[in-house]
Amino acid sequence: AQSVTQLGSHVSVSEGALVLLRCNYSSSVPPYLFWYVQYPNQGLQLLLKYTTGATLVKGINGFEAEFKKSETSFHLTKPSAHMSDAAEYFCAVSDYDKIIFGKGTRLHILP
Amino acid sequence: DTGVSQDPRHKITKRGQNVTFRCDPISEHNRLYWYRQTLGQGPEFLTYFQNEAQLEKSRLLSDRFSAERPKGSFSTLEIQRTEQGDSAMYLCASSRGQAPNYGYTFGSGTRLTVV
């Protein structure tokens, strides 16, 4: 079965610093991979997705992720953190006609 | 595009009562998904519909849970004889086609508290 593992349930970075959220996947077929963000008391919003082609994917709000097949990874990065980036982030993988989510990483931004 | 709507936003119920949630997807989306999210966890898949057909149900969906999408538009999720372990956020999402190709649009969820 397809699955994702997010390393670190909580990550803290200073405002202006690099954001790196780690995700490793397991899939028996070429995966489609996603990152979603969830703000408090809201649903999830798609940040970016990888389907095929270019392995560096750019998303909204300055985030990007790189698909590395050899490492089975799809880490999310942002060069400079902003206070508004504080939220929970979910990595996800396709499983036929549905999407399977990781447990999430809560990102804290320190002033 | 008015987004995915879920009603109610919050529901408090006594153990043993039945509850029903509603989801209105984006009108042109033919797929509708239900997930459950507990504190500190990611969304867990419950079930999904393509139009009015329920195509897959998770083993998480016990006999006390039932979902319908009678006319291929809105969907309802009913929980009978609620238990404290049912307390969670119930999320609905819709997609215009196969989810891996298009991704989901999520609603804001219904938070259920069973007391």
mmCIF file of N, CA, C and O in Angstrom, chain B residues 3-7 20-34 47-54 66-78 92-94:
data_model
loop_
_atom_site.group_PDB
_atom_site.id
_atom_site.type_symbol
_atom_site.label_atom_id
_atom_site.label_comp_id
_atom_site.label_asym_id
_atom_site.label_seq_id
_atom_site.Cartn_x
_atom_site.Cartn_y
_atom_site.Cartn_z
ATOM 1 N N GLY B 3 -16.639 26.718 -3.896
ATOM 2 C CA GLY B 3 -15.911 25.899 -2.963
ATOM 3 C C GLY B 3 -16.747 24.753 -2.436
ATOM 4 O O GLY B 3 -17.914 24.576 -2.805
ATOM 5 N N VAL B 4 -16.159 23.964 -1.557
ATOM 6 C CA VAL B 4 -16.834 22.831 -0.935
ATOM 7 C C VAL B 4 -17.417 23.295 0.390
ATOM 8 O O VAL B 4 -16.691 23.859 1.218
ATOM 9 N N SER B 5 -18.698 23.057 0.584
ATOM 10 C CA SER B 5 -19.379 23.499 1.802
ATOM 11 C C SER B 5 -19.723 22.313 2.674
ATOM 12 O O SER B 5 -20.201 21.287 2.180
ATOM 13 N N GLN B 6 -19.500 22.461 3.969
ATOM 14 C CA GLN B 6 -19.868 21.421 4.918
ATOM 15 C C GLN B 6 -20.742 22.017 6.011
ATOM 16 O O GLN B 6 -20.511 23.140 6.472
ATOM 17 N N ASP B 7 -21.726 21.227 6.413
ATOM 18 C CA ASP B 7 -22.667 21.689 7.413
ATOM 19 C C ASP B 7 -23.044 20.542 8.339
ATOM 20 O O ASP B 7 -23.289 19.432 7.861
ATOM 21 N N THR B 20 -25.811 13.416 11.545
ATOM 22 C CA THR B 20 -25.684 13.427 10.091
ATOM 23 C C THR B 20 -24.997 14.704 9.659
ATOM 24 O O THR B 20 -25.347 15.798 10.128
ATOM 25 N N PHE B 21 -24.029 14.570 8.784
ATOM 26 C CA PHE B 21 -23.299 15.714 8.236
ATOM 27 C C PHE B 21 -23.584 15.801 6.745
ATOM 28 O O PHE B 21 -23.781 14.789 6.083
ATOM 29 N N ARG B 22 -23.500 17.035 6.241
ATOM 30 C CA ARG B 22 -23.747 17.238 4.823
ATOM 31 C C ARG B 22 -22.536 17.874 4.167
ATOM 32 O O ARG B 22 -21.852 18.708 4.759
ATOM 33 N N CYS B 23 -22.300 17.493 2.919
ATOM 34 C CA CYS B 23 -21.234 18.090 2.123
ATOM 35 C C CYS B 23 -21.788 18.459 0.748
ATOM 36 O O CYS B 23 -22.388 17.623 0.068
ATOM 37 N N ASP B 24 -21.555 19.699 0.354
ATOM 38 C CA ASP B 24 -21.892 20.149 -0.993
ATOM 39 C C ASP B 24 -20.595 20.392 -1.759
ATOM 40 O O ASP B 24 -19.865 21.337 -1.436
ATOM 41 N N PRO B 25 -20.303 19.574 -2.750
ATOM 42 C CA PRO B 25 -19.039 19.733 -3.482
ATOM 43 C C PRO B 25 -19.130 20.856 -4.496
ATOM 44 O O PRO B 25 -20.193 21.447 -4.708
ATOM 45 N N ILE B 26 -18.022 21.133 -5.142
ATOM 46 C CA ILE B 26 -18.021 22.043 -6.283
ATOM 47 C C ILE B 26 -18.865 21.392 -7.374
ATOM 48 O O ILE B 26 -18.739 20.188 -7.636
ATOM 49 N N SER B 27 -19.709 22.180 -8.014
ATOM 50 C CA SER B 27 -20.781 21.616 -8.839
ATOM 51 C C SER B 27 -20.282 20.724 -9.974
ATOM 52 O O SER B 27 -20.896 19.712 -10.285
ATOM 53 N N GLU B 28 -19.178 21.050 -10.596
ATOM 54 C CA GLU B 28 -18.730 20.247 -11.738
ATOM 55 C C GLU B 28 -17.824 19.086 -11.345
ATOM 56 O O GLU B 28 -17.338 18.347 -12.195
ATOM 57 N N HIS B 29 -17.610 18.906 -10.043
ATOM 58 C CA HIS B 29 -16.754 17.812 -9.579
ATOM 59 C C HIS B 29 -17.559 16.525 -9.439
ATOM 60 O O HIS B 29 -18.574 16.493 -8.734
ATOM 61 N N ASN B 30 -17.094 15.452 -10.075
ATOM 62 C CA ASN B 30 -17.863 14.215 -10.024
ATOM 63 C C ASN B 30 -17.413 13.284 -8.900
ATOM 64 O O ASN B 30 -18.104 12.330 -8.575
ATOM 65 N N ARG B 31 -16.279 13.567 -8.296
ATOM 66 C CA ARG B 31 -15.807 12.713 -7.214
ATOM 67 C C ARG B 31 -15.914 13.447 -5.879
ATOM 68 O O ARG B 31 -15.601 14.642 -5.790
ATOM 69 N N LEU B 32 -16.340 12.697 -4.873
ATOM 70 C CA LEU B 32 -16.510 13.279 -3.540
ATOM 71 C C LEU B 32 -15.926 12.309 -2.517
ATOM 72 O O LEU B 32 -16.203 11.105 -2.572
ATOM 73 N N TYR B 33 -15.140 12.827 -1.590
ATOM 74 C CA TYR B 33 -14.390 12.017 -0.634
ATOM 75 C C TYR B 33 -14.719 12.449 0.789
ATOM 76 O O TYR B 33 -14.898 13.643 1.062
ATOM 77 N N TRP B 34 -14.756 11.484 1.681
ATOM 78 C CA TRP B 34 -14.884 11.758 3.112
ATOM 79 C C TRP B 34 -13.621 11.263 3.821
ATOM 80 O O TRP B 34 -13.147 10.143 3.574
ATOM 81 N N THR B 47 -14.287 7.067 2.681
ATOM 82 C CA THR B 47 -15.027 6.546 1.555
ATOM 83 C C THR B 47 -15.034 7.574 0.431
ATOM 84 O O THR B 47 -14.699 8.740 0.658
ATOM 85 N N TYR B 48 -15.384 7.133 -0.796
ATOM 86 C CA TYR B 48 -15.547 8.103 -1.854
ATOM 87 C C TYR B 48 -16.585 7.668 -2.882
ATOM 88 O O TYR B 48 -16.930 6.487 -2.980
ATOM 89 N N PHE B 49 -17.087 8.657 -3.596
ATOM 90 C CA PHE B 49 -18.115 8.473 -4.613
ATOM 91 C C PHE B 49 -17.625 9.004 -5.952
ATOM 92 O O PHE B 49 -16.940 10.024 -6.008
ATOM 93 N N GLN B 50 -18.011 8.305 -6.991
ATOM 94 C CA GLN B 50 -17.933 8.860 -8.333
ATOM 95 C C GLN B 50 -19.380 9.023 -8.784
ATOM 96 O O GLN B 50 -20.096 8.024 -8.944
ATOM 97 N N ASN B 51 -19.777 10.249 -8.947
ATOM 98 C CA ASN B 51 -21.206 10.559 -9.141
ATOM 99 C C ASN B 51 -21.984 9.969 -7.962
ATOM 100 O O ASN B 51 -21.631 10.233 -6.826
ATOM 101 N N GLU B 52 -23.016 9.160 -8.223
ATOM 102 C CA GLU B 52 -23.789 8.632 -7.089
ATOM 103 C C GLU B 52 -23.282 7.283 -6.598
ATOM 104 O O GLU B 52 -23.767 6.766 -5.583
ATOM 105 N N ALA B 53 -22.304 6.715 -7.273
ATOM 106 C CA ALA B 53 -21.807 5.386 -6.909
ATOM 107 C C ALA B 53 -20.713 5.470 -5.838
ATOM 108 O O ALA B 53 -19.725 6.185 -6.009
ATOM 109 N N GLN B 54 -20.911 4.698 -4.777
ATOM 110 C CA GLN B 54 -19.902 4.616 -3.724
ATOM 111 C C GLN B 54 -18.898 3.548 -4.139
ATOM 112 O O GLN B 54 -19.218 2.356 -4.157
ATOM 113 N N SER B 66 -22.623 5.393 7.621
ATOM 114 C CA SER B 66 -23.152 5.216 6.276
ATOM 115 C C SER B 66 -23.057 6.542 5.534
ATOM 116 O O SER B 66 -23.255 7.608 6.110
ATOM 117 N N ALA B 67 -22.746 6.457 4.266
ATOM 118 C CA ALA B 67 -22.626 7.655 3.437
ATOM 119 C C ALA B 67 -23.449 7.459 2.186
ATOM 120 O O ALA B 67 -23.563 6.346 1.663
ATOM 121 N N GLU B 68 -24.022 8.559 1.721
ATOM 122 C CA GLU B 68 -24.828 8.535 0.506
ATOM 123 C C GLU B 68 -24.517 9.753 -0.347
ATOM 124 O O GLU B 68 -24.122 10.800 0.167
ATOM 125 N N ARG B 69 -24.773 9.591 -1.619
ATOM 126 C CA ARG B 69 -24.718 10.718 -2.547
ATOM 127 C C ARG B 69 -25.817 10.473 -3.580
ATOM 128 O O ARG B 69 -25.547 10.102 -4.709
ATOM 129 N N PRO B 70 -27.060 10.668 -3.179
ATOM 130 C CA PRO B 70 -28.206 10.154 -3.932
ATOM 131 C C PRO B 70 -28.351 10.654 -5.363
ATOM 132 O O PRO B 70 -28.753 9.920 -6.225
ATOM 133 N N LYS B 71 -28.028 11.859 -5.638
ATOM 134 C CA LYS B 71 -28.210 12.375 -6.999
ATOM 135 C C LYS B 71 -26.883 12.807 -7.608
ATOM 136 O O LYS B 71 -26.852 13.533 -8.588
ATOM 137 N N GLY B 72 -25.821 12.319 -7.021
ATOM 138 C CA GLY B 72 -24.517 12.668 -7.558
ATOM 139 C C GLY B 72 -24.113 14.099 -7.284
ATOM 140 O O GLY B 72 -23.166 14.597 -7.891
ATOM 141 N N SER B 73 -24.844 14.754 -6.362
ATOM 142 C CA SER B 73 -24.466 16.139 -6.034
ATOM 143 C C SER B 73 -23.970 16.186 -4.596
ATOM 144 O O SER B 73 -22.827 15.819 -4.336
ATOM 145 N N PHE B 74 -24.831 16.575 -3.644
ATOM 146 C CA PHE B 74 -24.395 16.630 -2.253
ATOM 147 C C PHE B 74 -24.288 15.221 -1.681
ATOM 148 O O PHE B 74 -24.827 14.250 -2.240
ATOM 149 N N SER B 75 -23.601 15.124 -0.550
ATOM 150 C CA SER B 75 -23.440 13.836 0.131
ATOM 151 C C SER B 75 -23.748 14.015 1.617
ATOM 152 O O SER B 75 -23.591 15.112 2.165
ATOM 153 N N THR B 76 -24.197 12.926 2.234
ATOM 154 C CA THR B 76 -24.382 12.912 3.680
ATOM 155 C C THR B 76 -23.584 11.774 4.284
ATOM 156 O O THR B 76 -23.406 10.716 3.660
ATOM 157 N N LEU B 77 -23.082 12.034 5.483
ATOM 158 C CA LEU B 77 -22.391 11.017 6.271
ATOM 159 C C LEU B 77 -23.138 10.898 7.593
ATOM 160 O O LEU B 77 -23.273 11.885 8.313
ATOM 161 N N GLU B 78 -23.650 9.717 7.885
ATOM 162 C CA GLU B 78 -24.395 9.495 9.114
ATOM 163 C C GLU B 78 -23.606 8.570 10.023
ATOM 164 O O GLU B 78 -23.043 7.563 9.559
ATOM 165 N N CYS B 92 -14.662 16.771 4.048
ATOM 166 C CA CYS B 92 -15.167 16.391 2.736
ATOM 167 C C CYS B 92 -14.280 17.062 1.688
ATOM 168 O O CYS B 92 -13.825 18.197 1.876
ATOM 169 N N ALA B 93 -14.041 16.367 0.599
ATOM 170 C CA ALA B 93 -13.264 16.927 -0.504
ATOM 171 C C ALA B 93 -13.897 16.505 -1.816
ATOM 172 O O ALA B 93 -14.562 15.466 -1.887
ATOM 173 N N SER B 94 -13.700 17.305 -2.825
ATOM 174 C CA SER B 94 -14.199 16.915 -4.144
ATOM 175 C C SER B 94 -13.096 17.110 -5.185
ATOM 176 O O SER B 94 -12.130 17.847 -4.963
#
